[in-house]
Phi, psi and omega in degrees: 000138179290119182286348183290137175260111182283151182241176182301320179300325179294321179295321178295321177296316179301317181296318179296321179293320180299327182268359182302127184292343183264303185237031178274191180272128182305321181294312181293325181299323187271357182287153176233174177303318184292321183285338181278335184308311180302324179293322179297314179300318179297318181294323178299314182291330176291325174297313180300318182297316181294325178293315182293331178272357181066028182269078187290333178297313181279341177300320178303316179293316183293324176296324176295319178297321180291319177299322180299324178299316180296317178298322180297311179300316183296322179295317179295322178294322178297319179297329179276353182079021182271303178197170181241174177298323179298324177295321179298314180298316180299312185296317182290325178294315179298317181295317182289327173297317181293323184274356180237057179296339178286347176250321181239076187301332180267001180074021178232157179296335183279342183288156183230150179291148179280195183268004181240077182295149178280158175284165179298324179295319179294321179296316179297319179296317178297320180301312181294321180296316181295319178297320179295319178296320179297317181295318180296321180291326182284328184218072183293344183253025181302141184291322181265145178293158180301147180226150176294343180271359180299153174093004178258109183299137180288346182271000178295151171306143186307319182294318179293317180298316180299318180299316181293319178301313182295318181295320180294318179294324181294329182296337179254017173093002179273077185194157175280151182283337180214177188278342186306311180296335180291319175300316180299315180297319181297316178296322179296318180294323177297318178297321181291325177293318179300318179296316179296323180293321179296331179273350179071024181271098185299314182298316179294322179299317180297317179296318181291324177297319176300320179297321179296314180298318180296318179293324178295319178294322177297319178298316179301319181296318180290334177269005180059044178243152176266108184297325179295316179295319180298318180292319178298322178297317178294322177300316179296320180297316178300314181299317180297315183291322181291322178294327176299318177299312181301313184293321180293317178297319180298320179294335178270003180075025182241154177251165177299320182296327183274342183280146177278162178298321179298320180293317179295322179294323177298318178291326177300314179295324177295321178296319178300315180294323179297318180290328178293325182281333178233077183300144182265000000 
């Protein structure tokens, strides 16, 4: 084992060498911002997966993979003369100092909070106010007036975007006081989708399905649940049960193609009972 402990500067040097046009790595040399994006998304979800599984050993590795993505983008930006990794570090540190006056009242790392801490509501209000001021300063001639919904990227996954939209609207009072109306709204949206499906109106069906998903996310928010985490949990559960079907059929010398739907459903129910008896 190499006894040397590498530091961040070593990783930056390694990245520069990988991108070196003369003796770098051919794969790294040909990458662009656009081609790296899918890898970044994959690394983010792998970090989330290890956290949800409590796999702290592999979390260390996955965090390194995610950090490498940031270093990769910064190196390509440096090659274009746009900014460097050091600029990224400076900007995020400066922004967080500015957005946390309740922790750094003087806007410096050396400053300390006083004896009168703010409430969470006051902190959230200050956060939104500071972000709005930053946006106005960055684009004072914006065509559209400022909105409480500003700052939510349109490229976010739909579920994440919906959650952020709802939370921002709720902060200014555009929300139900309790969960009861949310249940009513969800049932209403289901009825509207059924009606659109009966009429065979594809466009209306898509719109109503979107409304159902939005209402479901709203329900999750009112129940203090993370819809993305809940869906991933169900995805894992589905995967486990389907693999149980595959493995059981294989042990019986049968294939999925040869098995009937009734037989697969019987094994599905068996998988459900097996998981209930041995909770994960």
